[in-house]
Short mmCIF file of C-alpha atoms in Angstrom, two decimals:
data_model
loop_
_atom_site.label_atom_id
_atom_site.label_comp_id
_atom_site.label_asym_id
_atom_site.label_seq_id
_atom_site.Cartn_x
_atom_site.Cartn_y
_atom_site.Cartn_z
CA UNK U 1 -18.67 -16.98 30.98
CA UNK U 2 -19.11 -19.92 28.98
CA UNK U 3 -22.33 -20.82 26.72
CA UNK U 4 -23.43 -22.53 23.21
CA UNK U 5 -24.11 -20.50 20.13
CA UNK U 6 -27.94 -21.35 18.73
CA UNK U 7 -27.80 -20.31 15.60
CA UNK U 8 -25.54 -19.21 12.70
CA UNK U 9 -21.92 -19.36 12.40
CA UNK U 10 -20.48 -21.63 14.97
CA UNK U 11 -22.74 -23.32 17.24
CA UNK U 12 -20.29 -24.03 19.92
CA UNK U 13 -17.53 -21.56 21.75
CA UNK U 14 -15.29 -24.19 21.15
CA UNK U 15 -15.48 -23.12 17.40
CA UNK U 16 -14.44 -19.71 17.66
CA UNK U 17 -11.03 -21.16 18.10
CA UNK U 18 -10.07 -19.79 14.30
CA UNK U 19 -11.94 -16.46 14.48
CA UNK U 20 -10.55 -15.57 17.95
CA UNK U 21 -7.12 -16.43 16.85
CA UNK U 22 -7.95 -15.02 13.36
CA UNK U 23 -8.45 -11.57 14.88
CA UNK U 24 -5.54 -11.22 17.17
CA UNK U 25 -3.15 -12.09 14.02
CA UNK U 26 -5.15 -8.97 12.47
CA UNK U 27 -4.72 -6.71 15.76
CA UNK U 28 -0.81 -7.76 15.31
CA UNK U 29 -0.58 -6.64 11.92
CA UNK U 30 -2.35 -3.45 12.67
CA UNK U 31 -0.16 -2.71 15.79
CA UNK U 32 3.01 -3.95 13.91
CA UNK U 33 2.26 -1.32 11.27
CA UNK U 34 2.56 1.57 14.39
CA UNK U 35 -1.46 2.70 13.16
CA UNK U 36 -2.59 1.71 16.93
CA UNK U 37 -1.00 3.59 20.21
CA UNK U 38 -1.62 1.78 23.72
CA UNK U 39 -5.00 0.33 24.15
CA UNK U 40 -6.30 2.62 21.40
CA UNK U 41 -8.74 0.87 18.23
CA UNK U 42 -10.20 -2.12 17.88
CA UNK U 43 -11.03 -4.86 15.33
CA UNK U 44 -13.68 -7.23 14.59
CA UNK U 45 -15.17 -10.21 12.82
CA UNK U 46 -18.94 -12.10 11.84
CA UNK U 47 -19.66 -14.80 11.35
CA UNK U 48 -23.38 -15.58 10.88
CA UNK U 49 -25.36 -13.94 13.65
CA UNK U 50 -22.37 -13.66 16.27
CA UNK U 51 -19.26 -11.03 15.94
CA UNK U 52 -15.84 -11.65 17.48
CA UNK U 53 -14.62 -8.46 18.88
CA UNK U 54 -11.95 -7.11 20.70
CA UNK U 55 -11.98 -6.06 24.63
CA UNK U 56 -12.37 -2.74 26.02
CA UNK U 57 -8.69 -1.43 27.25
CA UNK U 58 -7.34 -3.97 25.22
CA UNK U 59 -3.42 -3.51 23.49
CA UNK U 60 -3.70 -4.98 20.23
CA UNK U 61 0.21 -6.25 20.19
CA UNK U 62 -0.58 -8.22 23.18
CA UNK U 63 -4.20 -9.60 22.76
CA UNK U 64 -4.67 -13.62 22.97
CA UNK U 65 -7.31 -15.27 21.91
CA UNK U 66 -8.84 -16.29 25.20
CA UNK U 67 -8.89 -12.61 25.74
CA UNK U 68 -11.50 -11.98 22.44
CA UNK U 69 -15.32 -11.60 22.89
CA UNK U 70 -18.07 -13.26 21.31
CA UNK U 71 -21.34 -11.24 21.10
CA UNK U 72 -24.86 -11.44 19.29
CA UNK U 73 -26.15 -9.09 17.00
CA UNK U 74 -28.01 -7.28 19.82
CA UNK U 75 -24.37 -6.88 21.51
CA UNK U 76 -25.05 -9.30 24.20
CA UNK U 77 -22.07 -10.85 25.18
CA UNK U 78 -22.60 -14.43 24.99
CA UNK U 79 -18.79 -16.14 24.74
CA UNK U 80 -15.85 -14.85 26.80
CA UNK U 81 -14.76 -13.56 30.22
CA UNK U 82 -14.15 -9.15 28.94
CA UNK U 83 -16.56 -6.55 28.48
CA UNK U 84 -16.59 -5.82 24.24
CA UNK U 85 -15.27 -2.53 23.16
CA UNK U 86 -16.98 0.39 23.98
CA UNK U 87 -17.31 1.55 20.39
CA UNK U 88 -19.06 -2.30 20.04
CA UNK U 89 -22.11 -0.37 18.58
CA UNK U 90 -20.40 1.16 15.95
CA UNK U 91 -19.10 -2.28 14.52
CA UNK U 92 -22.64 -3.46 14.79
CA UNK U 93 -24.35 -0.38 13.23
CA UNK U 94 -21.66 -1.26 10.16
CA UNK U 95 -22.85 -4.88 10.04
CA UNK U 96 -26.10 -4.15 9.87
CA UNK U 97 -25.73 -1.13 7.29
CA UNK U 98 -23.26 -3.06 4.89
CA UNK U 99 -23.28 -6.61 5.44
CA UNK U 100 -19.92 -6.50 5.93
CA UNK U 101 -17.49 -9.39 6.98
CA UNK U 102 -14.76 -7.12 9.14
CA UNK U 103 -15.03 -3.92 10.86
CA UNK U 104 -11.45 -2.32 11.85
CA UNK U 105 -10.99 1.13 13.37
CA UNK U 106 -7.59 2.89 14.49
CA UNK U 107 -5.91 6.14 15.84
CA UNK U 108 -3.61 6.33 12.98
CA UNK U 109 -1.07 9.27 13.13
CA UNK U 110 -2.01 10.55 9.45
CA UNK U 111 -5.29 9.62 9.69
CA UNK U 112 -6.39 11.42 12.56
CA UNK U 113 -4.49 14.46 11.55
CA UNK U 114 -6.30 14.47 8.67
CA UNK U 115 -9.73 14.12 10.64
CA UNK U 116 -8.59 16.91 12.90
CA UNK U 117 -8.06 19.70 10.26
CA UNK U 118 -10.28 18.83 7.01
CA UNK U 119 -14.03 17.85 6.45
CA UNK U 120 -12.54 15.62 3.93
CA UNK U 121 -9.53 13.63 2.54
CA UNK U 122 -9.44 13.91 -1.05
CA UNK U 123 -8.42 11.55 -4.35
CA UNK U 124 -4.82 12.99 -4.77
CA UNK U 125 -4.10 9.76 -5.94
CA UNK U 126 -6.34 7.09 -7.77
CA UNK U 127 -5.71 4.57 -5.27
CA UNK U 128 -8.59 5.49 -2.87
CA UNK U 129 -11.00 3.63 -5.35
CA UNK U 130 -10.29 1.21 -3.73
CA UNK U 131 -12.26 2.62 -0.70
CA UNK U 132 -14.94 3.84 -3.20
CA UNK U 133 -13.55 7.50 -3.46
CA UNK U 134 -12.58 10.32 -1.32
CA UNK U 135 -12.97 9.62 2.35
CA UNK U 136 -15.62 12.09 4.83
CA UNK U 137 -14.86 13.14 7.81
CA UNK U 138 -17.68 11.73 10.41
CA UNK U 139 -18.44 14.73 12.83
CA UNK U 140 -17.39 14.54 16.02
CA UNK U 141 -19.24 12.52 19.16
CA UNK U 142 -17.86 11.12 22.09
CA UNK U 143 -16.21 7.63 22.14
CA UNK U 144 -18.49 4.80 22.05
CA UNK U 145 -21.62 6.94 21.66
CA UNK U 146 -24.84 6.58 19.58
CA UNK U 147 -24.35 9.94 18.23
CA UNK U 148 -20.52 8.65 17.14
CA UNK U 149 -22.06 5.71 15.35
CA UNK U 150 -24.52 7.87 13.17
CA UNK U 151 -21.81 10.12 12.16
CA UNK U 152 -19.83 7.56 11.25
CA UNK U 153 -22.31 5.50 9.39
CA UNK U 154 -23.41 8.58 7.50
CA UNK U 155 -20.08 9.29 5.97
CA UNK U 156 -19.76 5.49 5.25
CA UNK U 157 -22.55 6.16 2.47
CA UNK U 158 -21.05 4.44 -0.56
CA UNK U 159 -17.51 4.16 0.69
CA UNK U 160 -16.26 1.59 2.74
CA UNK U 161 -13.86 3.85 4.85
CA UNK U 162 -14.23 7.01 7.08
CA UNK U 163 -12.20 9.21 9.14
CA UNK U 164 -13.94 10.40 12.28
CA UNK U 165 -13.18 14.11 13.46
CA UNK U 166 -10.26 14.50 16.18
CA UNK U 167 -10.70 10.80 16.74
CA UNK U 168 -9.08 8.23 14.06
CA UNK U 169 -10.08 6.03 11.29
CA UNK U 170 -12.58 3.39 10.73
CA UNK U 171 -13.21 0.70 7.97
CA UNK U 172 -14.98 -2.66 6.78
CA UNK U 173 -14.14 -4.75 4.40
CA UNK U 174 -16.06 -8.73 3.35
CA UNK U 175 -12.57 -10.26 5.52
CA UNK U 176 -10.65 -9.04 8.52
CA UNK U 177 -7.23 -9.82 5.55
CA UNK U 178 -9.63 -6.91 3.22
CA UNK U 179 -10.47 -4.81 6.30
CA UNK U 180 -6.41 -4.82 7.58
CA UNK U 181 -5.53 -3.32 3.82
CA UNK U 182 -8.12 -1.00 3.85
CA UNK U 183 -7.10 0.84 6.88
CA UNK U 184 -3.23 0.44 6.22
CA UNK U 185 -4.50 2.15 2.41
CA UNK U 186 -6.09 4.85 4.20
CA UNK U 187 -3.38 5.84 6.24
CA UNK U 188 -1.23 5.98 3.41
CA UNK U 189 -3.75 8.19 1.36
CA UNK U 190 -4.07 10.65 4.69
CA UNK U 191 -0.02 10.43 4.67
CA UNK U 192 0.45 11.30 1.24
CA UNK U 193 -1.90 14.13 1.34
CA UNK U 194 -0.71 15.76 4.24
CA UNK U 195 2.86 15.45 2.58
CA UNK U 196 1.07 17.49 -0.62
CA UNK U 197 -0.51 19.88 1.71
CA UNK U 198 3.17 20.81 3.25
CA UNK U 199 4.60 20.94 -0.16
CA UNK U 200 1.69 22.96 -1.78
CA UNK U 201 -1.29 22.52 -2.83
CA UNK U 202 -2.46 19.25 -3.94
CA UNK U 203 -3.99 18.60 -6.93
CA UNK U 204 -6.75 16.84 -7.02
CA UNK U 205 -8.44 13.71 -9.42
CA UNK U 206 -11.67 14.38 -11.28
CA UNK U 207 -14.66 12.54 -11.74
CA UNK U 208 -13.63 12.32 -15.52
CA UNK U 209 -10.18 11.00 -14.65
CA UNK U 210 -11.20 9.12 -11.73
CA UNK U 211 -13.79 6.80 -14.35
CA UNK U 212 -11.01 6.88 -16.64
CA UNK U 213 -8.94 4.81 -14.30
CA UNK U 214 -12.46 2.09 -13.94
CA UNK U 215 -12.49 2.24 -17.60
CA UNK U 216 -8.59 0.89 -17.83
CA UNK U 217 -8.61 -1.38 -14.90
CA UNK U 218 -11.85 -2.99 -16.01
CA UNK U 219 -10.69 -3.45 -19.61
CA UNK U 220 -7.33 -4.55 -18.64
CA UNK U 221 -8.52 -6.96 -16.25
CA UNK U 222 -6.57 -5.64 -13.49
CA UNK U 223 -6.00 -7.63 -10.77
CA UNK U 224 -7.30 -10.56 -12.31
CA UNK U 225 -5.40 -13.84 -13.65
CA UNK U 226 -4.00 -12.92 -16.79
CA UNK U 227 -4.98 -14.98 -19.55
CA UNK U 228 -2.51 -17.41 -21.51
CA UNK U 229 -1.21 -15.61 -24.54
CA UNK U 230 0.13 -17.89 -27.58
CA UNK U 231 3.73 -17.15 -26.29
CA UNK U 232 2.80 -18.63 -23.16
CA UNK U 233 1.40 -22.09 -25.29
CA UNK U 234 4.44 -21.92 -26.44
CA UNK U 235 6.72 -21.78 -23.89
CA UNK U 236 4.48 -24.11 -21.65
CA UNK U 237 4.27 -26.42 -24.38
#
């Protein structure tokens, strides 16, 4: 199936060229990092009013970019020759409720043990800021259902992760590179408290302590470009 794009993003399929080949370098990195088994997960990205989106039964390690699907906002498929994913309406419902850029969801060991055995995954460590806090667990629904993509939307409220009950992970971020981080960061949060669960029992962050952490990174410019300092004149000349 071949047609033209009318309006936003690219205009032609011929543009999709560095989305398409975009997303299968993210599907690599996610199945490099083992956080995808067979034809399990699948990734996404916008671009105006049209989303590139892998295939059902598609293997992320093996996906080309001829092989990626271009659909509307409606979830017509309007560029490619494979049927979208079948949890397609779940990356939509997430563009339209965040305005996000990426939408990536996997069947992460950790993860989905996690999902499987708690209503929630915690801040044991200060890190899951970074996906606005700790992470809910979206009740179960079937694969690919409406019912799936309320859950998950629900427990998406303020946070831009969730796990979804004996089923996996799911994230967004404004870039498939911010989405990719965000769901290798969540499996590492799921792996390090399942790690404190089999040790003990974990201790958990505060609210106090958690806005402590805000207060210091914002203050100390954290992750920002650090500004000269006179040494640095100096050295610099």
């Amino acid at each position: 199936m071949t047609t033209s794009l009318q309006k936003g993003g690219p205009t032609l399929p011929g543009e999709w060229k560095q989305e398409r080949e975009a997303l299968v370098g993210a599907c690599r990195r996610i199945a490099d990092r083992g956080l995808v088994v067979g034809t399990a997960g699948n990734v996404s990205v916008r671009s105006g009013d049209f989303v590139a989106v892998t295939p059902t039964g598609a293997r992320l390690e093996n996906l080309t970019a001829a092989e990626v699907s271009i659909v509307d906002m409606a979830g017509e498929l309007v560029d490619g020759d494979l049927a979208p994913t079948s949890e397609l309406g779940l990356h939509l419902g997430i563009y339209a409720a965040t305005g996000a850029g990426a939408v990536a969801h996997a069947h992460a060991m950790a993860s989905t043990a996690v999902a499987s055995a708690r209503s929630e995954l915690p801040c044991v460590h200060y890190s899951a800021l970074g996906l606005g806090g700790s992470v809910r667990v979206a009740p179960y629904a079937t694969y690919g259902s409406p019912e799936l993509a309320a859950n998950v939307l629900a427990a998406l409220e303020g946070r831009s992760a969730a796990l979804m009950q004996n089923h996996g992970s799911v994230v967004y971020g404004g870039s498939l590179a911010e989405a990719v981080e965000r769901l290798e960061l969540l499996e590492w949060l799921a792996e390090l408290y399942s790690r404190c669960l089999a040790i003990g029992t974990p201790r958990i962050l505060g609210e106090a302590e958690l806005l402590d952490v805000v207060r210091t990174a914002t203050e100390s410019g954290y992750g920002t470009v650090r500004k000269a300092t006179p040494a640095d004149q100096a050295v610099t000349g």
